[in-house]
Structure formats: C-alpha cells, structure tokens
GROMACS .gro file of C-alpha atoms in nm:
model
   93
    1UNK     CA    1  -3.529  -2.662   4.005
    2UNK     CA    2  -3.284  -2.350   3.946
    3UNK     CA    3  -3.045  -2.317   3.647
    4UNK     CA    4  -2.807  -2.162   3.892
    5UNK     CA    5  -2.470  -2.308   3.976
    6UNK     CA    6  -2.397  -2.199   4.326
    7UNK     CA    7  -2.065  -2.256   4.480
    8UNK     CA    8  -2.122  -2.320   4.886
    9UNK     CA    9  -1.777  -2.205   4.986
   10UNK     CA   10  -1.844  -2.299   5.369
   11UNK     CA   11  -1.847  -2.688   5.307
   12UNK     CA   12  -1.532  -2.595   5.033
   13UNK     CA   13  -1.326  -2.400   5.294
   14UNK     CA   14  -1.425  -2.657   5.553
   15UNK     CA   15  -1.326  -2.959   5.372
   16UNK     CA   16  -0.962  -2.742   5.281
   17UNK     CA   17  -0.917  -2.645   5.615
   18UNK     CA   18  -0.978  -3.020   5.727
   19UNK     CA   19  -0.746  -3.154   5.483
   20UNK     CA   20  -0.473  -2.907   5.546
   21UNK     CA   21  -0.522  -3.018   5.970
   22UNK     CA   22  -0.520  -3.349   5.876
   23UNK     CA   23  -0.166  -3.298   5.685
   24UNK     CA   24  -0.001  -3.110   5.890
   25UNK     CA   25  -0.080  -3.318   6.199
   26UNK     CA   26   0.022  -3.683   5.996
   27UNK     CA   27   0.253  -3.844   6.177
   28UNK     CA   28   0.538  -3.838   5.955
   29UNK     CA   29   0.805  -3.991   6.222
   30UNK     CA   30   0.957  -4.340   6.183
   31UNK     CA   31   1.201  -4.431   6.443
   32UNK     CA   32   1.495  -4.289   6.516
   33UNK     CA   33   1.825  -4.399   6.327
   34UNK     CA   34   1.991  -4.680   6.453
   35UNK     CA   35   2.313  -4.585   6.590
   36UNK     CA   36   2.617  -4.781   6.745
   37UNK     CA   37   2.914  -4.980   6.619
   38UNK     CA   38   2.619  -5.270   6.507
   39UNK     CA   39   2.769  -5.408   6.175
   40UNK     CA   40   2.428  -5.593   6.080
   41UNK     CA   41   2.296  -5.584   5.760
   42UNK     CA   42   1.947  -5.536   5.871
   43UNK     CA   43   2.065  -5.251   6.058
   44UNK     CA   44   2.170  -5.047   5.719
   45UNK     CA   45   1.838  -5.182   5.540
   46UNK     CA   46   1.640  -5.029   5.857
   47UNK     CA   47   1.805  -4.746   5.804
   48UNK     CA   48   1.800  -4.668   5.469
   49UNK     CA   49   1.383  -4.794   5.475
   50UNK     CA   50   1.363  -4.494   5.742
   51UNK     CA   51   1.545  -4.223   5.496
   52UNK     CA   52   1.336  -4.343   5.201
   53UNK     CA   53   1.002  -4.348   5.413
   54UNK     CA   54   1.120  -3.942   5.555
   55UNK     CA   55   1.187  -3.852   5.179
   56UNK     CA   56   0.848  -3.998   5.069
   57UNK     CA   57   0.643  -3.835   5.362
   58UNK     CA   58   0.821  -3.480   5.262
   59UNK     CA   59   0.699  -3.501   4.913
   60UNK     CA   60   0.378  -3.630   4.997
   61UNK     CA   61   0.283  -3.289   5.252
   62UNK     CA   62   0.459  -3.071   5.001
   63UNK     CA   63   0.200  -3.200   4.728
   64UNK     CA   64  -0.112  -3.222   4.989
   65UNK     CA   65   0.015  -2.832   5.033
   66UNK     CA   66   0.010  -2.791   4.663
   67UNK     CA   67  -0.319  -2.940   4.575
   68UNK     CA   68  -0.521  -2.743   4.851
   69UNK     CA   69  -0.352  -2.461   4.702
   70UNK     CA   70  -0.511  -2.517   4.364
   71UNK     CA   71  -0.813  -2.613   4.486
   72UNK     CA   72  -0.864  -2.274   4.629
   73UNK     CA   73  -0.759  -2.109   4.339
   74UNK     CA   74  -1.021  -2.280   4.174
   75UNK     CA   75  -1.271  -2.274   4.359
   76UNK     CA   76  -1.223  -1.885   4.335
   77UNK     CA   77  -1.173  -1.863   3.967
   78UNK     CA   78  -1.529  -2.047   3.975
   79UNK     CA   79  -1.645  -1.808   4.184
   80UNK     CA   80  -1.536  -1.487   3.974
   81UNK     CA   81  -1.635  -1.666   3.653
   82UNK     CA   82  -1.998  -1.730   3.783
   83UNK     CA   83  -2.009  -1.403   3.883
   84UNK     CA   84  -1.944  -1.281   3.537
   85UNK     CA   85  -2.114  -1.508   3.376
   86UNK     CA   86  -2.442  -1.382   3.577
   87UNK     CA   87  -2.394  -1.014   3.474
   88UNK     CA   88  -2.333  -1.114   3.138
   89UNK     CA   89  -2.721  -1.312   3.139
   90UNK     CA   90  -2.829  -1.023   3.288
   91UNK     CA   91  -2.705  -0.778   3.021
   92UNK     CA   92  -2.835  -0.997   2.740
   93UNK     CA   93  -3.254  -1.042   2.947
   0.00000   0.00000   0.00000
C-alpha cells in the first residue's frame, strides 16, 4: 500500500462535466401561463405555482453552477497543495 494521496482528475473532471450537462439540460419549463379573461381561482393559484416553480428552478442551476465551481477550485487547491507537500518530504529525506 502507498502513503500517497493521488488525485485522479479524469473521473473528477468527468463527474463535473456530467453534472454541469445534466444541469444545463434539466428541464426547467412548466407550462405556459394561463392567459384569457378566465376569472377562476385555480387559474391564479396555477399561475402563481408556475412563477414560484421558475424562481425555484433559477436558483437551483445558479447554485448547481456555483458548487461545480468550487469543486474545481478545490480539487485544484488539492492538487497544488499535494504538490507542495511532496517537495517539501522530499527536502526533509
């Protein structure tokens, strides 16, 4: 067994790019507004369930966007931190 941490960026970046294909391509569509000179009150609760549901899709890809954004960074502040944690070991053998 090796007392090296090793970071496999392929399966990292894959699983990113995955997530970030599977986010943009999400469905985020309800129905279209309900439109017309209909008076019904289930007509305004439709409605208002389809502006709540657009808000709440919005902020849910804006924070998938965000999180795959920090997971990159860290997977690269790993990176650099292994790297200099090596050539530090290496400067003390």
């Amino acid at each position: 067994m090796s007392d090296e941490i090793k970071i496999q960026r392929g399966p990292v970046n894959k699983g990113i790019k995955d997530l970030q294909s599977s986010s943009q391509s999400l469905n985020t569509s309800f129905s279209k507004e309900i439109e017309g000179e209909n008076k019904l009150e289930i007509v305004t609760n439709v409605n208002e369930i389809k502006q709540q549901y657009d808000e709440i899709m919005m902020r849910f890809t804006s924070l998938m966007t965000k999180n795959l954004q920090s997971t990159e960074e860290a997977v690269t502040s790993m990176e650099a931190t292994d790297e200099h944690v090596a050539h530090e070991i290496g400067l003390i053998k």
